[in-house]
Coordinates of C-alpha atoms in Angstrom, one line a residue:
M1 CA 19.6 -12.9 -2.8
L2 CA 18.8 -16.6 -3.5
G3 CA 15.5 -15.5 -5.0
A4 CA 17.3 -13.2 -7.4
L5 CA 19.5 -16.2 -8.4
L6 CA 16.4 -18.3 -9.0
D7 CA 15.0 -15.7 -11.3
G8 CA 18.1 -16.2 -13.5
D9 CA 17.6 -12.9 -15.4
N10 CA 20.9 -11.1 -14.4
S11 CA 24.0 -13.0 -15.8
E12 CA 26.4 -10.5 -14.2
F13 CA 24.8 -11.0 -10.8
I14 CA 25.0 -14.8 -11.2
H15 CA 28.7 -14.6 -12.2
D16 CA 29.6 -12.3 -9.2
T17 CA 27.7 -14.6 -6.8
M18 CA 29.6 -17.7 -8.1
S19 CA 32.9 -15.8 -7.8
W20 CA 32.4 -14.5 -4.3
L21 CA 30.6 -17.2 -2.5
T22 CA 30.7 -20.9 -1.7
P23 CA 27.9 -23.0 0.0
S24 CA 29.7 -22.5 3.3
A25 CA 28.9 -18.8 3.1
F26 CA 25.3 -19.6 4.1
E27 CA 24.4 -20.5 7.7
S28 CA 21.2 -22.3 6.8
T29 CA 21.6 -25.9 5.5
A30 CA 18.6 -25.4 3.2
H31 CA 20.2 -22.3 1.7
Q32 CA 23.5 -24.2 1.3
K33 CA 21.7 -26.9 -0.7
V34 CA 19.9 -24.3 -2.9
F35 CA 23.2 -22.5 -3.6
Q36 CA 25.0 -25.8 -4.4
A37 CA 22.3 -26.7 -7.0
V38 CA 22.7 -23.3 -8.6
A39 CA 26.5 -23.6 -8.6
D40 CA 26.3 -27.1 -10.2
L41 CA 24.0 -25.7 -13.0
Y42 CA 26.4 -22.8 -13.5
L43 CA 29.4 -25.1 -13.9
D44 CA 27.5 -27.4 -16.2
G45 CA 26.5 -24.4 -18.4
V46 CA 22.8 -25.0 -17.8
P47 CA 20.5 -21.9 -17.7
I48 CA 19.6 -21.0 -14.1
G49 CA 16.0 -20.6 -13.2
L50 CA 13.3 -21.8 -10.8
E51 CA 12.4 -24.9 -12.9
S52 CA 16.0 -25.9 -13.6
V53 CA 17.0 -25.6 -9.9
R54 CA 13.8 -27.5 -8.9
A55 CA 14.7 -30.3 -11.3
R56 CA 18.4 -30.5 -10.1
M57 CA 17.4 -30.5 -6.4
S58 CA 14.7 -33.2 -7.1
S59 CA 17.3 -35.4 -8.8
N60 CA 19.7 -35.0 -6.0
D61 CA 17.0 -35.7 -3.4
T62 CA 17.7 -32.3 -1.6
I63 CA 14.5 -30.4 -2.4
T64 CA 12.8 -31.5 0.8
A65 CA 15.4 -29.6 2.8
V66 CA 14.1 -26.3 1.5
G67 CA 10.4 -27.2 1.9
G68 CA 9.8 -28.6 -1.6
Y69 CA 8.8 -26.5 -4.6
P70 CA 6.7 -24.1 -2.4
G71 CA 9.9 -23.3 -0.5
L72 CA 11.7 -22.3 -3.7
T73 CA 8.8 -20.1 -4.8
D74 CA 8.9 -18.4 -1.4
L75 CA 12.5 -17.4 -2.1
T76 CA 11.5 -15.8 -5.5
H77 CA 8.6 -14.0 -3.8
A78 CA 10.9 -12.5 -1.3
V79 CA 12.6 -10.6 -4.1
L80 CA 9.3 -9.0 -5.0
T81 CA 9.0 -7.1 -1.7
E82 CA 12.5 -5.5 -2.1
P83 CA 13.9 -2.7 -4.2
S84 CA 15.8 -3.7 -7.3
S85 CA 19.2 -2.9 -5.7
A86 CA 18.5 -5.2 -2.7
P87 CA 19.9 -8.5 -4.1
R88 CA 23.3 -7.0 -4.9
T89 CA 23.4 -5.3 -1.5
Y90 CA 22.6 -8.6 0.2
L91 CA 25.2 -10.3 -1.9
A92 CA 27.9 -7.8 -0.9
A93 CA 27.0 -8.1 2.8
L94 CA 27.0 -11.9 2.7
A95 CA 30.3 -11.9 0.7
D96 CA 31.9 -9.5 3.2
A97 CA 30.8 -11.7 6.1
F98 CA 32.1 -14.8 4.4
Q99 CA 35.4 -13.0 3.7
A100 CA 35.7 -11.9 7.3
R101 CA 35.2 -15.4 8.6
S102 CA 37.7 -16.7 6.2
A103 CA 40.2 -14.0 7.2
A104 CA 39.7 -14.7 10.9
N105 CA 40.4 -18.4 10.3
E106 CA 43.5 -17.6 8.4
L107 CA 44.7 -15.2 11.1
R108 CA 44.2 -17.8 13.8
S109 CA 46.2 -20.3 11.8
L110 CA 49.0 -17.8 11.3
A111 CA 49.1 -17.0 15.0
E112 CA 49.4 -20.6 15.9
R113 CA 52.2 -21.3 13.4
L114 CA 54.1 -18.0 13.8
G115 CA 57.7 -18.7 15.0
N116 CA 57.4 -22.4 14.1
D117 CA 57.0 -23.1 10.4
V118 CA 55.9 -19.5 9.5
S119 CA 58.4 -16.7 9.8
F120 CA 57.5 -13.1 10.8
D121 CA 58.0 -11.8 7.3
E122 CA 55.8 -14.6 5.8
A123 CA 53.1 -13.8 8.3
R124 CA 53.2 -10.1 7.6
T125 CA 53.0 -10.7 3.8
R126 CA 50.0 -13.1 4.1
T127 CA 48.3 -10.7 6.5
E128 CA 48.7 -7.8 4.0
E129 CA 47.3 -10.0 1.2
L130 CA 44.2 -10.7 3.3
F131 CA 43.4 -7.0 3.6
A132 CA 44.6 -5.9 0.2
N133 CA 41.2 -5.7 -1.4
G134 CA 38.3 -3.5 -0.2
S135 CA 35.0 -4.8 0.9
H136 CA 32.3 -5.8 -1.5
M137 CA 29.9 -3.5 0.3
S138 CA 31.9 -0.5 -0.4
A139 CA 31.4 -1.2 -4.1
A140 CA 27.7 -1.9 -3.7
L141 CA 26.9 1.3 -1.9
P142 CA 24.8 3.8 -3.9
D143 CA 26.7 6.3 -6.0
L144 CA 25.9 10.0 -5.3
E145 CA 26.4 11.0 -8.9
E146 CA 23.8 8.4 -10.0
Q147 CA 21.4 9.5 -7.3
I148 CA 21.6 13.1 -8.5
A149 CA 21.1 12.1 -12.1
Q150 CA 18.0 10.2 -11.0
F151 CA 16.8 13.2 -9.0
R152 CA 17.1 15.4 -12.1
L153 CA 15.3 12.9 -14.2
N154 CA 12.4 12.7 -11.7
L155 CA 12.3 16.5 -11.4
Q156 CA 12.0 17.0 -15.2
T157 CA 9.2 14.4 -15.3
E158 CA 7.3 16.4 -12.6
I159 CA 7.9 19.7 -14.5
D160 CA 6.7 18.2 -17.7
R161 CA 3.5 16.9 -16.1
G162 CA 2.6 20.4 -14.9
P163 CA 0.0 21.0 -12.1
G164 CA -2.5 18.4 -11.2
L165 CA -2.3 14.6 -10.7
H166 CA 1.3 13.3 -10.3
G167 CA 0.5 10.0 -8.6
I168 CA -2.1 7.3 -8.3
P169 CA -5.6 9.0 -8.3
T170 CA -7.9 8.9 -5.3
G171 CA -10.8 10.2 -7.3
Y172 CA -11.1 13.3 -5.0
V173 CA -10.6 16.5 -7.0
D174 CA -9.3 18.3 -3.9
L175 CA -6.6 15.8 -3.5
D176 CA -5.8 14.9 -7.1
G177 CA -6.4 18.2 -8.9
N178 CA -7.6 16.7 -12.1
G179 CA -11.0 17.9 -13.2
D180 CA -11.1 20.9 -10.9
P181 CA -13.1 23.6 -12.8
N182 CA -11.4 26.4 -10.8
G183 CA -7.9 25.2 -11.7
R184 CA -6.8 24.9 -8.0
R185 CA -3.6 23.2 -7.2
P186 CA -4.2 19.8 -5.6
I187 CA -3.4 19.2 -1.9
I188 CA -1.3 16.1 -2.6
G189 CA -1.6 15.4 -6.3
G190 CA -2.4 11.7 -5.9
L191 CA -0.7 8.9 -4.0
R192 CA 3.0 8.5 -4.5
P193 CA 5.6 5.9 -3.5
P194 CA 6.7 5.2 -0.9
W195 CA 4.1 7.1 1.2
L196 CA 2.3 5.7 4.2
V197 CA -1.1 7.3 4.3
Y198 CA -3.6 6.9 7.1
I199 CA -7.4 7.6 6.8
A200 CA -8.6 8.2 10.4
A201 CA -12.1 8.4 11.8
R202 CA -14.4 7.0 14.5
P203 CA -16.5 3.9 13.8
S204 CA -19.4 4.4 11.3
V205 CA -18.0 7.6 9.9
G206 CA -16.8 6.2 6.6
K207 CA -13.2 5.0 6.6
S208 CA -13.9 1.8 4.6
V209 CA -16.1 3.7 2.2
V210 CA -13.2 6.1 1.5
L211 CA -10.9 3.2 1.0
I212 CA -13.4 1.7 -1.5
D213 CA -13.5 5.1 -3.3
W214 CA -9.7 5.2 -3.6
I215 CA -9.4 1.5 -4.7
R216 CA -12.0 2.1 -7.5
A217 CA -10.2 5.2 -8.7
A218 CA -6.8 3.4 -8.8
C219 CA -8.2 0.3 -10.5
K220 CA -10.1 2.4 -13.1
A221 CA -6.9 4.2 -13.9
G222 CA -5.2 0.9 -14.7
Y223 CA -3.0 0.5 -11.6
G224 CA -2.3 -2.8 -9.8
V225 CA -4.0 -2.8 -6.4
Y226 CA -3.6 -5.2 -3.4
F227 CA -6.2 -4.8 -0.7
A228 CA -5.6 -6.6 2.6
S229 CA -9.1 -6.6 4.0
T230 CA -8.5 -7.5 7.6
E231 CA -12.0 -6.4 8.7
M232 CA -14.3 -7.4 5.9
T233 CA -14.6 -10.6 3.9
A234 CA -13.9 -10.6 0.1
N235 CA -17.6 -11.0 -0.5
E236 CA -18.4 -7.9 1.6
V237 CA -15.8 -5.9 -0.2
L238 CA -17.2 -7.0 -3.6
Q239 CA -20.7 -6.1 -2.5
R240 CA -19.5 -2.5 -1.9
L241 CA -17.5 -2.3 -5.1
L242 CA -20.4 -3.5 -7.2
V243 CA -22.9 -1.2 -5.5
A244 CA -20.6 1.8 -5.9
E245 CA -20.0 0.9 -9.6
C246 CA -23.6 0.4 -10.7
A247 CA -25.0 3.0 -8.2
T248 CA -28.6 1.9 -8.8
V249 CA -28.7 -0.7 -6.1
R250 CA -28.8 0.1 -2.4
L251 CA -26.4 -1.8 -0.3
D252 CA -29.0 -2.9 2.2
T253 CA -31.1 -4.3 -0.7
L254 CA -28.2 -6.3 -2.0
T255 CA -27.2 -7.6 1.4
K256 CA -30.6 -8.0 3.2
T257 CA -33.4 -8.2 0.7
P258 CA -31.8 -9.4 -2.6
D259 CA -35.2 -10.9 -3.6
Q260 CA -36.3 -7.3 -4.2
L261 CA -33.7 -6.7 -6.9
T262 CA -35.4 -5.9 -10.2
P263 CA -34.3 -7.4 -13.6
L264 CA -32.7 -4.0 -14.4
H265 CA -30.8 -4.1 -11.1
L266 CA -29.5 -7.6 -11.9
E267 CA -28.5 -6.6 -15.4
Q268 CA -26.6 -3.5 -14.0
L269 CA -24.9 -5.7 -11.3
E270 CA -23.8 -8.1 -14.0
N271 CA -22.3 -5.2 -16.0
A272 CA -20.5 -3.9 -12.9
E273 CA -19.1 -7.4 -12.3
M274 CA -17.6 -7.4 -15.8
Q275 CA -16.0 -4.1 -15.2
V276 CA -14.5 -5.2 -11.8
M277 CA -13.2 -8.4 -13.2
A278 CA -11.1 -6.4 -15.7
W279 CA -9.3 -4.6 -12.9
N280 CA -5.8 -5.5 -11.6
L281 CA -7.1 -6.1 -8.1
V282 CA -6.3 -8.7 -5.5
I283 CA -8.7 -8.8 -2.4
D284 CA -6.9 -10.7 0.4
D285 CA -9.3 -11.2 3.3
M286 CA -6.9 -13.7 5.1
A287 CA -4.1 -11.2 5.8
S288 CA -4.3 -10.5 9.5
T289 CA -0.6 -9.8 10.2
M290 CA 2.1 -7.7 8.5
P291 CA 4.1 -10.8 7.4
A292 CA 1.0 -12.1 5.7
I293 CA 0.5 -8.7 4.0
E294 CA 4.1 -8.8 2.8
R295 CA 3.6 -12.3 1.3
G296 CA 0.3 -11.3 -0.2
A297 CA 1.8 -8.1 -1.8
A298 CA 4.7 -10.1 -3.2
G299 CA 2.3 -12.6 -4.7
A300 CA 0.2 -9.8 -6.2
R301 CA 3.2 -8.3 -7.7
A302 CA 4.2 -11.6 -9.3
K303 CA 0.6 -12.0 -10.6
F304 CA 0.4 -8.5 -12.1
R305 CA 3.9 -8.8 -13.7
S306 CA 2.9 -12.1 -15.4
I307 CA 0.3 -10.1 -17.3
G308 CA 2.5 -7.1 -18.1
S309 CA 1.5 -4.9 -15.2
D310 CA 2.8 -4.4 -11.7
L311 CA 1.8 -3.7 -8.1
H312 CA 1.3 0.0 -7.6
V313 CA -0.5 0.5 -4.3
I314 CA -1.4 -1.4 -1.1
F315 CA -4.6 -0.8 0.9
Q316 CA -5.3 -2.2 4.4
D317 CA -8.4 -1.9 6.6
Y318 CA -7.6 -1.3 9.4
I319 CA -4.2 -1.0 11.2
Q320 CA -5.4 -1.7 14.7
M321 CA -6.8 -5.1 13.7
L322 CA -3.5 -6.5 12.6
G323 CA -2.0 -9.1 14.9
D324 CA 1.3 -9.2 16.7
P325 CA 4.4 -9.2 14.6
P326 CA 6.5 -12.3 14.9
A327 CA 9.2 -10.7 17.1
L328 CA 6.6 -9.3 19.5
P329 CA 5.3 -11.5 22.4
P330 CA 1.5 -11.9 22.3
S331 CA 1.3 -10.6 25.9
N332 CA 2.7 -7.2 24.8
S333 CA 0.6 -4.0 24.9
E334 CA -1.6 -2.8 22.1
Y335 CA 0.6 0.3 21.9
A336 CA 3.7 -1.9 21.1
R337 CA 1.7 -4.0 18.6
V338 CA 0.3 -1.1 16.7
S339 CA 3.6 0.8 16.7
A340 CA 5.5 -2.2 15.3
N341 CA 2.9 -2.8 12.6
S342 CA 2.9 0.8 11.6
T343 CA 6.7 0.9 11.3
R344 CA 6.6 -2.3 9.3
A345 CA 4.0 -0.9 7.0
K346 CA 6.2 2.1 6.3
L347 CA 9.2 0.0 5.6
L348 CA 7.2 -2.3 3.3
A349 CA 6.1 0.8 1.3
K350 CA 9.7 1.9 1.0
R351 CA 11.0 -1.6 0.0
M352 CA 8.3 -2.2 -2.6
N353 CA 8.3 1.4 -3.7
V354 CA 4.5 1.7 -3.5
P355 CA 2.1 3.8 -1.4
F356 CA 0.6 2.0 1.6
V357 CA -2.9 3.3 2.6
A358 CA -4.5 2.1 5.8
A359 CA -7.6 3.0 7.8
V360 CA -7.0 4.0 11.4
Q361 CA -9.4 4.3 14.4
V362 CA -9.4 7.5 16.4
S363 CA -10.0 7.4 20.1
R364 CA -12.0 10.5 20.8
E365 CA -15.6 10.6 21.9
A366 CA -16.4 14.3 21.6
T367 CA -17.8 15.6 18.3
D368 CA -17.7 19.3 19.2
R369 CA -14.3 20.0 17.8
E370 CA -12.3 19.3 14.7
P371 CA -10.1 16.1 14.7
R372 CA -6.5 16.3 15.7
L373 CA -3.4 14.2 15.3
D374 CA -3.4 13.2 18.9
D375 CA -6.8 11.6 18.4
L376 CA -5.1 8.6 16.6
K377 CA -5.8 5.5 18.7
S378 CA -3.3 3.2 20.3
S379 CA 0.0 4.7 19.3
G380 CA 1.9 7.9 18.7
Q381 CA 4.0 5.9 16.2
L382 CA 1.2 6.2 13.7
E383 CA 1.7 10.0 13.5
Q384 CA 5.4 9.6 13.3
D385 CA 5.5 7.0 10.5
A386 CA 2.8 8.5 8.3
D387 CA 3.5 10.7 5.3
A388 CA -0.1 11.9 5.3
V389 CA -2.9 11.6 7.8
L390 CA -6.5 12.4 6.6
A391 CA -9.2 12.5 9.2
L392 CA -12.9 12.2 8.4
E393 CA -15.6 14.0 10.3
R394 CA -19.4 13.5 10.1
K395 CA -20.9 15.4 13.0
Y396 CA -24.2 13.6 12.8
A397 CA -23.2 10.2 11.4
T398 CA -25.0 8.4 14.2
N399 CA -27.6 11.0 15.1
P400 CA -29.5 11.9 11.9
A401 CA -32.3 13.5 13.9
G402 CA -29.9 16.0 15.4
A403 CA -28.5 17.0 12.0
A404 CA -31.5 18.9 10.8
E405 CA -31.7 20.9 14.0
H406 CA -28.3 22.3 13.4
G407 CA -28.5 22.8 9.6
Y408 CA -26.6 19.6 8.6
L409 CA -27.4 16.4 6.8
P410 CA -26.2 13.0 8.1
E411 CA -24.3 12.7 4.7
D412 CA -22.2 15.8 5.3
M413 CA -18.6 14.8 5.6
R414 CA -15.4 16.9 5.9
V415 CA -11.9 15.6 5.2
F416 CA -9.1 17.2 7.2
V417 CA -5.4 17.0 6.2
L418 CA -3.9 16.6 9.6
K419 CA -0.4 15.8 8.4
Y420 CA 1.4 16.1 5.1
R421 CA 5.1 15.4 5.2
H422 CA 5.7 16.8 1.7
G423 CA 3.7 20.0 2.0
A424 CA 1.4 22.1 4.1
A425 CA -1.2 20.5 6.3
G426 CA -4.3 22.1 7.8
Q427 CA -6.5 22.1 4.7
S428 CA -9.9 20.6 4.7
F429 CA -12.6 20.0 2.1
P430 CA -16.2 18.7 2.0
R431 CA -17.6 15.4 0.6
N432 CA -21.0 13.9 0.6
M433 CA -21.3 10.4 2.2
L434 CA -23.7 8.1 0.4
G435 CA -23.5 5.0 2.6
E436 CA -26.2 3.0 0.9
R437 CA -24.4 3.6 -2.4
A438 CA -21.0 2.6 -0.8
C439 CA -19.3 5.7 -2.0
T440 CA -18.7 9.4 -1.4
V441 CA -19.2 12.2 -4.0
E442 CA -18.0 15.7 -4.5
A443 CA -19.9 18.0 -2.2
G444 CA -21.3 20.2 -5.0
N445 CA -22.6 17.4 -7.2
F446 CA -26.0 16.9 -5.5
P447 CA -27.6 19.8 -3.7
N448 CA -30.4 17.6 -2.5
R449 CA -28.2 14.9 -1.1
S450 CA -30.9 13.1 0.9
L451 CA -32.6 12.2 -2.4
L452 CA -29.8 9.7 -3.1
Q453 CA -29.3 8.5 0.5
N454 CA -32.9 8.0 1.6
D455 CA -34.8 8.1 -1.7
H456 CA -37.2 10.7 -0.2
P457 CA -36.8 14.2 -1.6
R458 CA -37.1 17.1 0.9
P459 CA -39.8 19.7 0.2
P460 CA -38.5 23.1 -0.9
P461 CA -38.6 25.9 1.8
A462 CA -41.8 27.8 2.2
P463 CA -42.0 31.0 0.0
T464 CA -41.1 34.2 1.7
A465 CA -42.9 37.5 1.5
A466 CA -40.5 38.7 -1.1
T467 CA -41.6 36.0 -3.5
H468 CA -45.2 37.4 -3.4
G469 CA -44.4 40.9 -4.5
S470 CA -43.8 42.5 -1.1
S471 CA -41.9 45.8 -1.1
E472 CA -40.1 44.8 2.1
R473 CA -36.4 44.1 1.4
N474 CA -35.4 40.4 1.7
D475 CA -31.8 39.5 0.8
T476 CA -32.4 35.8 1.0
P477 CA -32.1 34.4 -2.5
R478 CA -35.1 32.4 -3.8
P479 CA -34.3 28.7 -3.5
E480 CA -33.8 27.0 -6.9
T481 CA -35.0 23.5 -7.7
P482 CA -32.1 21.1 -7.4
P483 CA -31.0 19.6 -10.6
D484 CA -31.7 15.9 -11.2
P485 CA -28.7 13.7 -10.5
P486 CA -26.9 12.2 -13.4
S487 CA -28.5 9.0 -14.8
N488 CA -25.7 6.8 -13.5
W489 CA -26.5 7.9 -9.9
S490 CA -30.3 7.8 -10.2

């Protein structure tokens, strides 16, 4: 609420706050001093804002009580993690609490004086006056008529868009719907607020690569992205983004043998750098707790709004790496820690009205069955909180030699929709994992997938008798030469 006052944009909100509250409404001494500075400016007719409050508190020698200028900016950032209706709701709650304390003090005073200098009739009249007005909260509660009007507006918007992408793109045709040559309806139609989405897999299967895919798709579409990279450093994230964007440099070449990069590679990396620098993207590799992510997301929102954009989606890698929430003792179990962080992630998505996408480890060892929801590691709360859970499966991710024996390639990936709160679950679709290109691609794009992954084309199958004019029937179609990949993947 104080953060909304410091913004100074809503004159009606400022007027109501000055009418309903006094500094004693706040329990914190620091907050009392901030409110007093705002009230003084209001009475003097000075425009209220962060800078004017800072100047007034500095002149009064009270700014140190709130932690200096950074303490004031923290108050403004707190507003950015809340829905637009939150400041007025908090104001109503604080005003009601202040009103209740004032009424309690008045009633105690009346009780002590009743029969002495206050008559029964006087006490009854003053008591009725205390409760004559309704609570501020009753007026601040959402109006059903307004909610229905908003629902109708949202519904018409969805109808006008038609089938296909209705949210933030992931870049996956099966999920988004855009660009599907068969005109199939998408599984989810893009990421929408305030969803909590988990990408689940065992280590080395491709969770981080899928996150990179989705981050790139959102950034290219012009959305504001905050990535809390708890596992990788910002440099490691950038390496993968750049490799995926230029797609002519192998990740191991960039990270292990950069001296082997050719002038063409360096030129294309520079072009990729220019593209990435134009994105509305914040990579925060210091956020290791949910409170840190909340602060980082608020800062990202402020940064994007300052350039005319906004924060649209939060990514995190990965949920089990987050530390203990402040209210949880460090000695508590992993189950409690992961559960608390999952619930807090869901609430943050709801408050900020953005999708929150996080990677999740699964705990199964077996690879002879499809993934299930109960494979999610550490907490059943993950399943309960999530709006969607997508599980990745690569049967031979760590056993390339065994893949050929069973007719697979190590790059073969399948994405399973294990949960979808807003529609049917149970669907799955294939992708091709190109680890050295730090991306995945549509399964049908490259029939000879190993050409891109290993740079060694596989020889075509040996000709059959049918290809040499034999009269014996052979229903096996003659293999075609795979098309060359597009130049941007070569």
